[in-house]
PDB file of C-alpha atoms and ligand atoms in Angstrom:
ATOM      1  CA  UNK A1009      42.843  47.829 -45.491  1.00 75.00           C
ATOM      2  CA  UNK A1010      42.986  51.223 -47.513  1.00 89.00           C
ATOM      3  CA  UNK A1011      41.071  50.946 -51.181  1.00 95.00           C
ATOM      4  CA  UNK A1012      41.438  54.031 -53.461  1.00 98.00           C
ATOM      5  CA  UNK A1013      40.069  54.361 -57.348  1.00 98.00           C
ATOM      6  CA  UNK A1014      41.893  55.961 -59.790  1.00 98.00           C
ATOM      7  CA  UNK A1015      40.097  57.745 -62.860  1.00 98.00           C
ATOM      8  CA  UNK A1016      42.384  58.184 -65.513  1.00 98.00           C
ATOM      9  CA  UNK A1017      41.106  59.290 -69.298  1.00 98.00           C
ATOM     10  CA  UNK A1018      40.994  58.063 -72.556  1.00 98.00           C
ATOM     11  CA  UNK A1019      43.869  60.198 -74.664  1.00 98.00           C
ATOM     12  CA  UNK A1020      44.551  60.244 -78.275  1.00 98.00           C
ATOM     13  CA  UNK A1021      48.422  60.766 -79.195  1.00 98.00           C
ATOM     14  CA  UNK A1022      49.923  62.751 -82.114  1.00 98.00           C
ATOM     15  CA  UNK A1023      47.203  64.609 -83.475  1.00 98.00           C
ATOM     16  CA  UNK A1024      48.935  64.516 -86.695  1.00 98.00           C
ATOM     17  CA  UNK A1025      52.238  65.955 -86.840  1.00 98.00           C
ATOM     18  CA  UNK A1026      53.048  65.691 -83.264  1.00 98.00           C
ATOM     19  CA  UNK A1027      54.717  62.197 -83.124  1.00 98.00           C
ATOM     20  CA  UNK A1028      55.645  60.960 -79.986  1.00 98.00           C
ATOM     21  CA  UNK A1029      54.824  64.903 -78.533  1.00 98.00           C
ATOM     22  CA  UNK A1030      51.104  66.048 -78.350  1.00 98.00           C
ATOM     23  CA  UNK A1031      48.348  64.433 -76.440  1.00 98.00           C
ATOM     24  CA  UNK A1032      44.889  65.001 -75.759  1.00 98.00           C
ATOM     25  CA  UNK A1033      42.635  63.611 -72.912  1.00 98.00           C
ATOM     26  CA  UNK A1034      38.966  62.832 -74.231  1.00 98.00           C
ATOM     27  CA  UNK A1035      35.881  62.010 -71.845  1.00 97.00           C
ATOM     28  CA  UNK A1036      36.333  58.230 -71.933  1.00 98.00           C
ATOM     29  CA  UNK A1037      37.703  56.570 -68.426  1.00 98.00           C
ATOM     30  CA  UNK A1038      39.270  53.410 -66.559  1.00 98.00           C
ATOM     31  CA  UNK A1039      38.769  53.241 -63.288  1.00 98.00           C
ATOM     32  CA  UNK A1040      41.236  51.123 -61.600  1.00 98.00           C
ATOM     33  CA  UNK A1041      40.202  50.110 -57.818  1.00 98.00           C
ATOM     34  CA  UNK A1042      43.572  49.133 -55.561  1.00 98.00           C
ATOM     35  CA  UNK A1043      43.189  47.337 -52.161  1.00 97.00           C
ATOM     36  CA  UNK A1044      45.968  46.427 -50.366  1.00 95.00           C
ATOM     37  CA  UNK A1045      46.490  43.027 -48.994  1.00 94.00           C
ATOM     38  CA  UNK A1046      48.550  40.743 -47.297  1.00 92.00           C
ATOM     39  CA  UNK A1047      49.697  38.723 -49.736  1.00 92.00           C
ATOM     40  CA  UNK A1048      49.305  37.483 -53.387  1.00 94.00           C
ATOM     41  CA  UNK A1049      47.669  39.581 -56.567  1.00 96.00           C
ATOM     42  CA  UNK A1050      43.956  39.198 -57.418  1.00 97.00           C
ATOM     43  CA  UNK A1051      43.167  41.078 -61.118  1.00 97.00           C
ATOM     44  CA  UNK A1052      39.968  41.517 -61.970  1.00 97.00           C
ATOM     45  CA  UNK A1053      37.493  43.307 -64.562  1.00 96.00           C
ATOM     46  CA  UNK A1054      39.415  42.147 -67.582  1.00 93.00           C
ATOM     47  CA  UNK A1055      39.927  39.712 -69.852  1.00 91.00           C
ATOM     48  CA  UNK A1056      41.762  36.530 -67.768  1.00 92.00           C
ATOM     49  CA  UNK A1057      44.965  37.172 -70.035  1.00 90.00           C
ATOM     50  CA  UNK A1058      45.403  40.383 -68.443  1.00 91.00           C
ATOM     51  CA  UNK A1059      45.061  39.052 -64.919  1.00 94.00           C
ATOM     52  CA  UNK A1060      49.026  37.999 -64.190  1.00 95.00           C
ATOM     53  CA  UNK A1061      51.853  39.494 -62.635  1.00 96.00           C
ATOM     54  CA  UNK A1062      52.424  41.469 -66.162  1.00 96.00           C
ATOM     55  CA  UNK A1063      49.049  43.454 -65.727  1.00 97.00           C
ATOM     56  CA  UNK A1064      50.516  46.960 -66.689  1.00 97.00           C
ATOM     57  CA  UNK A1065      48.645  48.370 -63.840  1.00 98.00           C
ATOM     58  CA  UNK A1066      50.246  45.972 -61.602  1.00 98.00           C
ATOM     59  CA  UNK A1067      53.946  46.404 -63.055  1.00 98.00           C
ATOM     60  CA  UNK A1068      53.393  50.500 -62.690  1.00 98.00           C
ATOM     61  CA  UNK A1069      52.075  49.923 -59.245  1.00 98.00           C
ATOM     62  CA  UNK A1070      55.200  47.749 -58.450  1.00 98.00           C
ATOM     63  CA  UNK A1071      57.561  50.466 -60.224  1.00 98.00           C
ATOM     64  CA  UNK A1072      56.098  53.206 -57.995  1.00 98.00           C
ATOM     65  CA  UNK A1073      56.639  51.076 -54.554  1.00 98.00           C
ATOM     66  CA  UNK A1074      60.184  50.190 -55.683  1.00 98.00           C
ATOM     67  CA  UNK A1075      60.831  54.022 -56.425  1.00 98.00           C
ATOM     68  CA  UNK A1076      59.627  55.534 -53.246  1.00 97.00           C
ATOM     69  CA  UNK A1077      61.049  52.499 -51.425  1.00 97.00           C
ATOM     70  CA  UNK A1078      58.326  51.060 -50.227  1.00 96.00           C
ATOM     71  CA  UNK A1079      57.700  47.191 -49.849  1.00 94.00           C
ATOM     72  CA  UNK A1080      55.555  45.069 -52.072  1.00 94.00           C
ATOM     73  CA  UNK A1081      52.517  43.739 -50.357  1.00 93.00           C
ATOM     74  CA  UNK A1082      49.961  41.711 -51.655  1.00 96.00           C
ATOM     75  CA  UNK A1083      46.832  43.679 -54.014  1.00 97.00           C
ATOM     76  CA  UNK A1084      43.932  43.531 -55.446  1.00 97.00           C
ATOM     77  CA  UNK A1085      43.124  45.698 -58.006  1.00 98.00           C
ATOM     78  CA  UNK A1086      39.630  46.054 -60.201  1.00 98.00           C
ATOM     79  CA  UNK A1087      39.460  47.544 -63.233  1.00 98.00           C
ATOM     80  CA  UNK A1088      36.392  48.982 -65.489  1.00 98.00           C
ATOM     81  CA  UNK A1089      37.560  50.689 -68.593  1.00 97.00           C
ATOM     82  CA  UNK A1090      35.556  52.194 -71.233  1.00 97.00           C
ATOM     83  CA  UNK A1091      38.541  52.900 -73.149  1.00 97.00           C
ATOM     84  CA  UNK A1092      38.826  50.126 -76.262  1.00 95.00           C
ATOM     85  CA  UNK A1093      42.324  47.902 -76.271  1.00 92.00           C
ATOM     86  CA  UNK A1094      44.331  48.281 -78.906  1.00 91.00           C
ATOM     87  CA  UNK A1095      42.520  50.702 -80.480  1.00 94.00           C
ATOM     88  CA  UNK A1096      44.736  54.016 -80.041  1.00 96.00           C
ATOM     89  CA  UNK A1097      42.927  55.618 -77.215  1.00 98.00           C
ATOM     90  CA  UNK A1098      45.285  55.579 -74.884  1.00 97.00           C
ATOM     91  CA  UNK A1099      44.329  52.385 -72.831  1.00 96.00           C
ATOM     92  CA  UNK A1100      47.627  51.332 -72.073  1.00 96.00           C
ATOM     93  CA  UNK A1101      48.812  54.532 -71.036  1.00 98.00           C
ATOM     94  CA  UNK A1102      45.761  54.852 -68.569  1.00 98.00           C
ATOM     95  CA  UNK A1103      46.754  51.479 -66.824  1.00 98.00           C
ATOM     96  CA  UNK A1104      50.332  52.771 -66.385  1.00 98.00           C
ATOM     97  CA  UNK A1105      49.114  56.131 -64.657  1.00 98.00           C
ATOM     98  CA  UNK A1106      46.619  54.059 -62.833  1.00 98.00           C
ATOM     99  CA  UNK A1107      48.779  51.619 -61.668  1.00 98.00           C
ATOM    100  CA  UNK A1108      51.566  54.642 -60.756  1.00 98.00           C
ATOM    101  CA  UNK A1109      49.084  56.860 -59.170  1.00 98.00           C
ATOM    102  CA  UNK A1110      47.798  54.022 -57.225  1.00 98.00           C
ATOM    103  CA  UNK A1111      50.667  53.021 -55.335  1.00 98.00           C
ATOM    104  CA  UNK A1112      51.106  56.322 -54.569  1.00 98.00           C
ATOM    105  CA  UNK A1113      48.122  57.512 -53.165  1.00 97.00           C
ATOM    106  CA  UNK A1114      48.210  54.495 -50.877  1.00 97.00           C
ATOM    107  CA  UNK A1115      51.727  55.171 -49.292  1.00 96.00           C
ATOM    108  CA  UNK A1116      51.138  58.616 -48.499  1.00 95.00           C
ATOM    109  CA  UNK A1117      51.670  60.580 -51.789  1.00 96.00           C
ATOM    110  CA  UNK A1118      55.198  60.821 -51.515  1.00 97.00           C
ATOM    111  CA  UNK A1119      55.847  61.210 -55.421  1.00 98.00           C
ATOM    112  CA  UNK A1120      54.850  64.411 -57.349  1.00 98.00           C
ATOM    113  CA  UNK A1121      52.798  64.186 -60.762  1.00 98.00           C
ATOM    114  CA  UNK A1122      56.529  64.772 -62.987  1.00 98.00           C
ATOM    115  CA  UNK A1123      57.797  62.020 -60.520  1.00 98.00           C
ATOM    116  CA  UNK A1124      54.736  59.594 -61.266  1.00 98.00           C
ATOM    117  CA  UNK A1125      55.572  60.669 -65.180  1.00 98.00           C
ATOM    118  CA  UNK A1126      58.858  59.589 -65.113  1.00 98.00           C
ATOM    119  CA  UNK A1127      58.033  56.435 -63.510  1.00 98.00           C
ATOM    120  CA  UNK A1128      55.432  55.721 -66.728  1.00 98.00           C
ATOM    121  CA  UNK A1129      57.657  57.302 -68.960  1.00 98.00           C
ATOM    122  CA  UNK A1130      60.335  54.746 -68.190  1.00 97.00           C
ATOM    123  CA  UNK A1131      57.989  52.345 -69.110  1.00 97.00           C
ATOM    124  CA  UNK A1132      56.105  53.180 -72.165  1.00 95.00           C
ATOM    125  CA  UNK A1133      59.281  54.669 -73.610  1.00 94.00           C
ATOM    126  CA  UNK A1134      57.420  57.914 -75.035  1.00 96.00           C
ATOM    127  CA  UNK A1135      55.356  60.635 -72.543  1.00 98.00           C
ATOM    128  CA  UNK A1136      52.620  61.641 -75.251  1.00 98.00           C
ATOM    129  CA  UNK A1137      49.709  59.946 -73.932  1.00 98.00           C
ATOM    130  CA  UNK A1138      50.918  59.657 -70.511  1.00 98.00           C
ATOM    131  CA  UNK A1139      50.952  63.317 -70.328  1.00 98.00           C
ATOM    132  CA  UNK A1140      47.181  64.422 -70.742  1.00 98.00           C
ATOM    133  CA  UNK A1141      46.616  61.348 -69.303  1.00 98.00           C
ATOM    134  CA  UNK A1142      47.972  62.698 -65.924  1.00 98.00           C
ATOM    135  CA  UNK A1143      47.497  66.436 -66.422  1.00 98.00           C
ATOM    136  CA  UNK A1144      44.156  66.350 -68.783  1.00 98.00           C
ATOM    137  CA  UNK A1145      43.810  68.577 -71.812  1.00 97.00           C
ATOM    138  CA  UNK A1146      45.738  69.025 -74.506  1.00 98.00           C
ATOM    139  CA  UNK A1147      49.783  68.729 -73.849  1.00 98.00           C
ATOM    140  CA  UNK A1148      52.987  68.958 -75.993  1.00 98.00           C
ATOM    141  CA  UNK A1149      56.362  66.694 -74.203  1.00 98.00           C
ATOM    142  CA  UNK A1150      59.831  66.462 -74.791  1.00 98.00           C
ATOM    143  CA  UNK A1151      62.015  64.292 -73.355  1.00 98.00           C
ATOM    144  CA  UNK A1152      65.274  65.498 -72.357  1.00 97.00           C
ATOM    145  CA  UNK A1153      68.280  63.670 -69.950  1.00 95.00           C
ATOM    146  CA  UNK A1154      66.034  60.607 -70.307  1.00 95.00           C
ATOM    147  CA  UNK A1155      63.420  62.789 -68.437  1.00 97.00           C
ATOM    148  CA  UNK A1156      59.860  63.603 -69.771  1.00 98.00           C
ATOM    149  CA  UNK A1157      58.891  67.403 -69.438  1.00 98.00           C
ATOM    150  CA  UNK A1158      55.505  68.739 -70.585  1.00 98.00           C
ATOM    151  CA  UNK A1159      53.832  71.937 -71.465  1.00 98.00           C
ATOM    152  CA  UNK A1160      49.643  72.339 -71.487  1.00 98.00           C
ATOM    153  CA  UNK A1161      48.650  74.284 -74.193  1.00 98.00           C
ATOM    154  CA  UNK A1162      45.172  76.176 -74.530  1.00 97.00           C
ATOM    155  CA  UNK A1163      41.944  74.723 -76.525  1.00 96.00           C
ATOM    156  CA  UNK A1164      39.262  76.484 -78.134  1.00 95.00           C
ATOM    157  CA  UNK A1165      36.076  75.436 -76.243  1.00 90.00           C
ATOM    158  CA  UNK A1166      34.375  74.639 -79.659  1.00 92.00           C
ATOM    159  CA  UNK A1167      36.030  71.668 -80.741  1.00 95.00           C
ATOM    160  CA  UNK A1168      34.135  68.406 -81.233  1.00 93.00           C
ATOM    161  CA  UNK A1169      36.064  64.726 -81.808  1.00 97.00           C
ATOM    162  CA  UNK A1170      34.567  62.253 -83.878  1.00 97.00           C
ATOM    163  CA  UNK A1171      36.809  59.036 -82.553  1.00 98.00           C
ATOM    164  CA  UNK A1172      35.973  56.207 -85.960  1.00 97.00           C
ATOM    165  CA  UNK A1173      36.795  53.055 -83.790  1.00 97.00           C
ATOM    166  CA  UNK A1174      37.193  49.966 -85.970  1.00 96.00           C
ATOM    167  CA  UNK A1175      36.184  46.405 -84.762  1.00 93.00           C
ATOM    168  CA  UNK A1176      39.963  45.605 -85.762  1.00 93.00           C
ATOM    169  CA  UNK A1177      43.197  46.322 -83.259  1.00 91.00           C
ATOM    170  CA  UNK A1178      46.283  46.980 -83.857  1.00 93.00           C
ATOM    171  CA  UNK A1179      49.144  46.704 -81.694  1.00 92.00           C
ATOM    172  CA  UNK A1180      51.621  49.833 -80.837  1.00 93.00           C
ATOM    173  CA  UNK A1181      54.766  47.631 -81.624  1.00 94.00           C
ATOM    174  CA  UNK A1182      53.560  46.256 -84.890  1.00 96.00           C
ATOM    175  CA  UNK A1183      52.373  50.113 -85.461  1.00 97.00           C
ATOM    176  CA  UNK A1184      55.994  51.065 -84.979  1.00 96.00           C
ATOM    177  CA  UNK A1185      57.991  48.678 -86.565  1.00 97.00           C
ATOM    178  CA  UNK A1186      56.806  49.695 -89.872  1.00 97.00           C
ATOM    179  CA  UNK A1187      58.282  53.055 -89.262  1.00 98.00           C
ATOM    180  CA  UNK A1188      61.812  54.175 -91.163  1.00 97.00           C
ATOM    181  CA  UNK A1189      64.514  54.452 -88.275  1.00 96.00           C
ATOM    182  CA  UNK A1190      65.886  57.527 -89.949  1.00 97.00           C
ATOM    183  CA  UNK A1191      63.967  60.288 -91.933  1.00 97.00           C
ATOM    184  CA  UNK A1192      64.949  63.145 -94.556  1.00 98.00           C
ATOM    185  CA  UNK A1193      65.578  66.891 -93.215  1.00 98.00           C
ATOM    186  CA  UNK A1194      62.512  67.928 -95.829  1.00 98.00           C
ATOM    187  CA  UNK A1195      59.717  65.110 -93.659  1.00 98.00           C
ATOM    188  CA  UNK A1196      61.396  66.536 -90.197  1.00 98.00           C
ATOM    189  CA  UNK A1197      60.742  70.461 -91.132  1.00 98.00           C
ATOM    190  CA  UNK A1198      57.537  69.359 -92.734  1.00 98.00           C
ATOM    191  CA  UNK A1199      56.300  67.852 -89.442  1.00 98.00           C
ATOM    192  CA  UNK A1200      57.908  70.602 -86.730  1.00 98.00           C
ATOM    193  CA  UNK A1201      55.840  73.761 -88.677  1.00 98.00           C
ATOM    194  CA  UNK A1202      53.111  71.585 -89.137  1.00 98.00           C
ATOM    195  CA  UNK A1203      52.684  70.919 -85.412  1.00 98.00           C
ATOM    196  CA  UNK A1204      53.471  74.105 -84.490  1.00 98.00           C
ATOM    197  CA  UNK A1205      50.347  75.279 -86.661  1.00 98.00           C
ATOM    198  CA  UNK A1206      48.610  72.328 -84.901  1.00 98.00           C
ATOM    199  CA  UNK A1207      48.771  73.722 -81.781  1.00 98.00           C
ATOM    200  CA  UNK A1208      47.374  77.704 -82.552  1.00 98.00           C
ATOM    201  CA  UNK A1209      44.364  76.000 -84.645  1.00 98.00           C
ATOM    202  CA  UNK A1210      43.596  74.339 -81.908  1.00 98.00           C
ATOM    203  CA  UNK A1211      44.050  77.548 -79.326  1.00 98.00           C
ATOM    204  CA  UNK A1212      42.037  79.922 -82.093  1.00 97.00           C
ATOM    205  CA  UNK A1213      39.285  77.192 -82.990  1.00 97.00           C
ATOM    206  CA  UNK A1214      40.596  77.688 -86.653  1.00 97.00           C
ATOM    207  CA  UNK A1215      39.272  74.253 -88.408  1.00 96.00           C
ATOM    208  CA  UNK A1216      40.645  75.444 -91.841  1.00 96.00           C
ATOM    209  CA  UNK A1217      44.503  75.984 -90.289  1.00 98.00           C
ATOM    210  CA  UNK A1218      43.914  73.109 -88.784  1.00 98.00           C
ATOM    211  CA  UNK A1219      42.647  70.778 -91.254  1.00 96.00           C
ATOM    212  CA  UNK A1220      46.212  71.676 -93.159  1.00 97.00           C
ATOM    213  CA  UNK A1221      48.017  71.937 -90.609  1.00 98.00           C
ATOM    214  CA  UNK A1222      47.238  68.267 -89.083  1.00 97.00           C
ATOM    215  CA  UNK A1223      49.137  66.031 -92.429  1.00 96.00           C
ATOM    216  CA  UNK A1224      51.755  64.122 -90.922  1.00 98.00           C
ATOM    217  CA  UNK A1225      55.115  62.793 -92.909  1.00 98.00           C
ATOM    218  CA  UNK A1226      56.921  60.410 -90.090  1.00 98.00           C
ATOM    219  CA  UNK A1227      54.643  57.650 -89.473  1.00 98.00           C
ATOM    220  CA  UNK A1228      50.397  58.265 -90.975  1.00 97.00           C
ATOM    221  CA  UNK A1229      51.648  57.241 -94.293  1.00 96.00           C
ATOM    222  CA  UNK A1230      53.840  54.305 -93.742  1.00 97.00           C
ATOM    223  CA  UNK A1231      50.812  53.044 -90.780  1.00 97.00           C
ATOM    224  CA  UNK A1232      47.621  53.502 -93.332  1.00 95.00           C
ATOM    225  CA  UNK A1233      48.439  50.016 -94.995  1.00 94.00           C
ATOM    226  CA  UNK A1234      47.515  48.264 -91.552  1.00 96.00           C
ATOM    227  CA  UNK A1235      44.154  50.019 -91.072  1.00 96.00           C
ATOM    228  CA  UNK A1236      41.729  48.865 -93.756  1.00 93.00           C
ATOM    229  CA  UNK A1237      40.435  51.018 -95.815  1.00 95.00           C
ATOM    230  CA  UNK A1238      42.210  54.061 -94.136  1.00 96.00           C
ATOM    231  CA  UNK A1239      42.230  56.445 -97.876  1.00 95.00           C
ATOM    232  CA  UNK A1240      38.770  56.224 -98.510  1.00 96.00           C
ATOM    233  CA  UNK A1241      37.803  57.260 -95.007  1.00 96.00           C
ATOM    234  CA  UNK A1242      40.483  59.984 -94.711  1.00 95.00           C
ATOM    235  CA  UNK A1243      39.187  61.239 -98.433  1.00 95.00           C
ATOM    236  CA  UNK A1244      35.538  60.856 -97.629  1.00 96.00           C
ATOM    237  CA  UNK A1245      36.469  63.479 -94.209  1.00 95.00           C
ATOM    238  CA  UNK A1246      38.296  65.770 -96.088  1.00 93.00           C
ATOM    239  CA  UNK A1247      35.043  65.951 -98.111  1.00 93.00           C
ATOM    240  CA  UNK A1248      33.489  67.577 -94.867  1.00 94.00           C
ATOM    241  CA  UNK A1249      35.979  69.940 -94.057  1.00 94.00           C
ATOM    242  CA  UNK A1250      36.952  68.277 -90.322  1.00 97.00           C
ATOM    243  CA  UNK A1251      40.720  67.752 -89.597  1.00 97.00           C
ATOM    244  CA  UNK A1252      41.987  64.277 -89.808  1.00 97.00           C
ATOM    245  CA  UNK A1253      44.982  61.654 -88.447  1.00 98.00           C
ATOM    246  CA  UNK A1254      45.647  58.710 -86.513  1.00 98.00           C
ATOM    247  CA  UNK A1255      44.435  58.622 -83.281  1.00 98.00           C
ATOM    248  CA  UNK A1256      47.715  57.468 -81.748  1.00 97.00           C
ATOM    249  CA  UNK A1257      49.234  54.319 -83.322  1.00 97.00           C
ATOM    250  CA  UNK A1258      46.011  53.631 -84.618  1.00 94.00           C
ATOM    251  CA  UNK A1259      43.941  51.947 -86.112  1.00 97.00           C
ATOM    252  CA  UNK A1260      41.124  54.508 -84.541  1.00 97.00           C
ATOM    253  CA  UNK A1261      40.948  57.733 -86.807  1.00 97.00           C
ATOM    254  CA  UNK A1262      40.107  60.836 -85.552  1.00 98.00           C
ATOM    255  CA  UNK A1263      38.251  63.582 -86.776  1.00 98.00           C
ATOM    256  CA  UNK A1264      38.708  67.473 -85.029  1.00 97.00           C
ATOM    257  CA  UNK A1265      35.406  69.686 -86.225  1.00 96.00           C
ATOM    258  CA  UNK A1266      33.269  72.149 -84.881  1.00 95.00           C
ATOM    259  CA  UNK A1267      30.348  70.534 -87.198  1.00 93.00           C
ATOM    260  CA  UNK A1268      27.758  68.862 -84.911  1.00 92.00           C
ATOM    261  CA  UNK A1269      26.390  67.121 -87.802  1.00 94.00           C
ATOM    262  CA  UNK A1270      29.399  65.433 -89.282  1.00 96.00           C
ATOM    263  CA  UNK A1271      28.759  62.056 -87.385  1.00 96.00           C
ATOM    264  CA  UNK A1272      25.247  62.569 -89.132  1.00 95.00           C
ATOM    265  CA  UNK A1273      27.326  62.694 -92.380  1.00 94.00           C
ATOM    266  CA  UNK A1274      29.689  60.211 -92.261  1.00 95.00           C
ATOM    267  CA  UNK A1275      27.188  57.494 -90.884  1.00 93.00           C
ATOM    268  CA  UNK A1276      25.270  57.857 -93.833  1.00 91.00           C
ATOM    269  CA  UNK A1277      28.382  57.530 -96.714  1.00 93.00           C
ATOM    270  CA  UNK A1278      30.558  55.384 -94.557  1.00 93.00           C
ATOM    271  CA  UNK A1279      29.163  51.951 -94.941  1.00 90.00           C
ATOM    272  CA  UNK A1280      29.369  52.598 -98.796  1.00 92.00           C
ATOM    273  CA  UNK A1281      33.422  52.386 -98.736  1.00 93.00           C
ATOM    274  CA  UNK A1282      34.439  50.173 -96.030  1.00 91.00           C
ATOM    275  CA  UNK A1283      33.496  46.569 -95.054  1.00 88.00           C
ATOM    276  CA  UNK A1284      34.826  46.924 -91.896  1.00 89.00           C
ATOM    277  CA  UNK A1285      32.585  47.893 -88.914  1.00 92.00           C
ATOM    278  CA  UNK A1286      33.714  51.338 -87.281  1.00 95.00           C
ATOM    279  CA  UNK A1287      31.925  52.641 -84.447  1.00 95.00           C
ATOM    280  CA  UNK A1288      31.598  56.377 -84.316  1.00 96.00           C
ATOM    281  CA  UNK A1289      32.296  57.743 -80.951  1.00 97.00           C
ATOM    282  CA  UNK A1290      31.527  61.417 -80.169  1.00 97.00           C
ATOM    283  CA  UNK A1291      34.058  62.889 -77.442  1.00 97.00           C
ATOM    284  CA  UNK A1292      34.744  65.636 -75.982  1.00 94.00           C
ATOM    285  CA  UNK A1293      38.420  67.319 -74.571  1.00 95.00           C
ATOM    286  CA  UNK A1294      38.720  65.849 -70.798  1.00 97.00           C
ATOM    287  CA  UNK A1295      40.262  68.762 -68.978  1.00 96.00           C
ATOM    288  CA  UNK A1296      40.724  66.987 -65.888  1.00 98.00           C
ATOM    289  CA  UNK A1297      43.870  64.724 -65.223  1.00 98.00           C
ATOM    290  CA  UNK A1298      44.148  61.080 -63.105  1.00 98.00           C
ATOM    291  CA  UNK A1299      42.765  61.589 -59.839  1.00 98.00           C
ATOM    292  CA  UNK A1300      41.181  60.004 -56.370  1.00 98.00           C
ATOM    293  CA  UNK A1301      37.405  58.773 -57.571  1.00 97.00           C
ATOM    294  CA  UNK A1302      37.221  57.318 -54.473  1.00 95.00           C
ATOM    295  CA  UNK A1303      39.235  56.310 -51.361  1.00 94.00           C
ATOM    296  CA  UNK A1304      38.165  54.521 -48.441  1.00 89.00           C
ATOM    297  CA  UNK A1305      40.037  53.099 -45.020  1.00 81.00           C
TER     298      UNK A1305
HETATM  299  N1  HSE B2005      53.229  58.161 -80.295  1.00 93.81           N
HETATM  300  C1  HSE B2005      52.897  56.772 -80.206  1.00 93.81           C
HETATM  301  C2  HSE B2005      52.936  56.169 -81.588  1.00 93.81           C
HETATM  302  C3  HSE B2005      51.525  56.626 -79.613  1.00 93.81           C
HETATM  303  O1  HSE B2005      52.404  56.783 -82.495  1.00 93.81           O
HETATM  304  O2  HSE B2005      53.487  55.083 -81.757  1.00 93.81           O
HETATM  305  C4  HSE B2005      51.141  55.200 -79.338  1.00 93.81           C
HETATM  306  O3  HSE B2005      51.716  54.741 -78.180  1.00 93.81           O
END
C-alpha cells in the first residue's frame, strides 16, 4: 500500500490588525504520515483523545475523498508535530491541510492547492492560517461567494519572530466568543489602514511602521483578559522597540524585530512580571508551503 508524509508549517494568524486575513508560515512542522489500508482507522503520535474518527486530519482526509469522489478505505495515519496545541500556532490548521493534502496525493492529485483550500476553508470557517499554511510565507485572504482567495505578499529577509509560548492554552472558540458580533465604523477603519501599513513594514523591513502599524481594535483587546499577564508583557516589548500582537487566537504572543538580542532581553526582565512559564521560541518566516516529505509504494 502507498504511504506519503505531509510537511505542513507552523503559521501565526492576524499579525495584528489582520483578523481573520493575514497569515504567516514560521519554521515549526507536523508531519502527518498516511497509509492506506483495507479497513478501519489507526491514529497515532498523539495524545489517545485525538486518536478517533474526529482526528481533524482524519475528517480533512475524509472531506477530500468525498470531494473528488473517491471511496473511503481504511488508514493509518502518524503524526509528529512540533507545533504546540492550543497555543495559536496554527496546529489545527496544519492537521486540516495535512489531512486534505493527504488524501490527495494518494488518489492521484486530482484537486489543485485553491481546491484543497476550499475543502479546509469549509472547515475551519476562516482561510488565514490555512493559507500560508498551504502556500508558505506571508499571505493576506478574503473570502468571497463562500470561497477563500489569497494573495502572497513580499517579506523583508531581515525579520526575526520571537514566538512567547505560555504553558497555558487557550481554545479558538472560547478565544472567539468573547468577541462583539458587531463593531463601530471608527474600530473597522482603524484596523483596514492599520493592516494595510502592516503589510509594507513588513515588505520594507520598517520595524518602526510596523511596531504602529501592528495595534489591533476587533479582537487583541477584548482576548488579553484570557492570557495572563498579557499588559505587562506587551508593555515590557514595547520597551524594546519589536512589534507586538496575538499570535492567532492566542494565548502565544508574538514579537516581529530585527534585534537578535531581544530574546536576550526579555529572558532576563520577563520572569520579574509574570508567574506564568512562557517559553521563548525563536522562528523564522517558512517560505515553503505543505508538501510530499516523503512518499513510498
Ligand atoms: N483569525 C483566527 C482568530 C485565528 O483570531 O480567531 C485562529 O483560528
Amino acid at each position: 500500500m502507498k504511504r506519503v508524509t505531509i510537511r505542513v508549517p507552523a503559521t501565526t494568524a492576524n499579525l495584528g490588525p489582520g483578523f481573520d486575513a493575514f497569515g504567516c508560515a514560521l519554521n515549526l512542522y507536523t508531519d502527518v504520515t498516511f497509509e492506506e489500508t483495507e479497513y478501519g482507522l489507526e491514529i497515532t503520535g498523539c495524545d489517545e483523545e485525538f486518536t478517533g474518527p474526529d482526528n481533524l486530519a482524519y475528517v480533512s482526509y475524509c472531506a477530500a475523498l468525498a470531494t473528488m469522489s473517491e471511496e473511503l478505505r481504511g488508514v493509518k495515519i502518524h503524526i509528529e508535530s512540533q507545533i504546540p496545541i492550543c497555543r495559536g500556532l496554527g496546529s489545527s490548521a496544519a492537521l486540516l491541510v495535512a489531512g486534505a493534502m493527504g488524501a490527495n496525493v494518494l488518489r492521484g492529485n486530482k484537486l489543485s492547492t485553491q481546491g484543497l483550500l476550499n475543502i479546509t476553508n469549509a472547515m475551519e470557517g476562516h482561510p488565514d492560517n490555512l493559507a500560508p499554511a498551504f502556500y508558505g510565507g506571508l499571505t493576506a485572504s478574503m473570502v468571497d461567494n463562500g470561497l477563500p482567495v489569497t494573495v502572497s505578499f513580499p517579506l523583508h529577509p531581515d525579520w526575526e519572530f520571537l514566538a512567547l509560548v505560555p504553558d497555558f492554552n487557550l481554545s479558538t472558540p472560547l478565544a472567539r466568543s468573547v468577541l462583539p458580533k458587531e463593531v463601530s465604523r471608527a474600530d473597522a477603519i482603524y484596523n483596514i489602514s492599520h493592516g494595510a501599513m502592516v503589510l509594507k513594514a513588513l515588505e520594507l523591513g520598517d520595524e518602526k511602521l510596523l511596531r504602529t502599524a501592528m495595534q489591533d481594535r476587533l479582537h487583541q483587546n477584548y482576548r488579553k483578559s484570557l492570557i495572563q499577564d498579557y499588559d505587562a508583557i506587551a508593555a515590557l516589548v514595547r520597551t524594546t522597540g519589536a512589534a507586538f500582537c496575538l499570535s492567532g487566537a492566542g494565548p502565544t504572543l508574538l514579537c516581529i524585530t530585527q534585534d537578535e538580542k531581544l530574546e536576550e532581553k526579555l529572558a532576563k526582565k520577563l520572569p520579574a512580571i509574570t508567574k506564568a512559564n512562557w517559553q521563548m521560541l525563536p522562528l523564522h518566516i517558512e517560505f515553503q508551503g505543505a508538501h510530499v516529505l516523503r512518499s513510498e509504494e
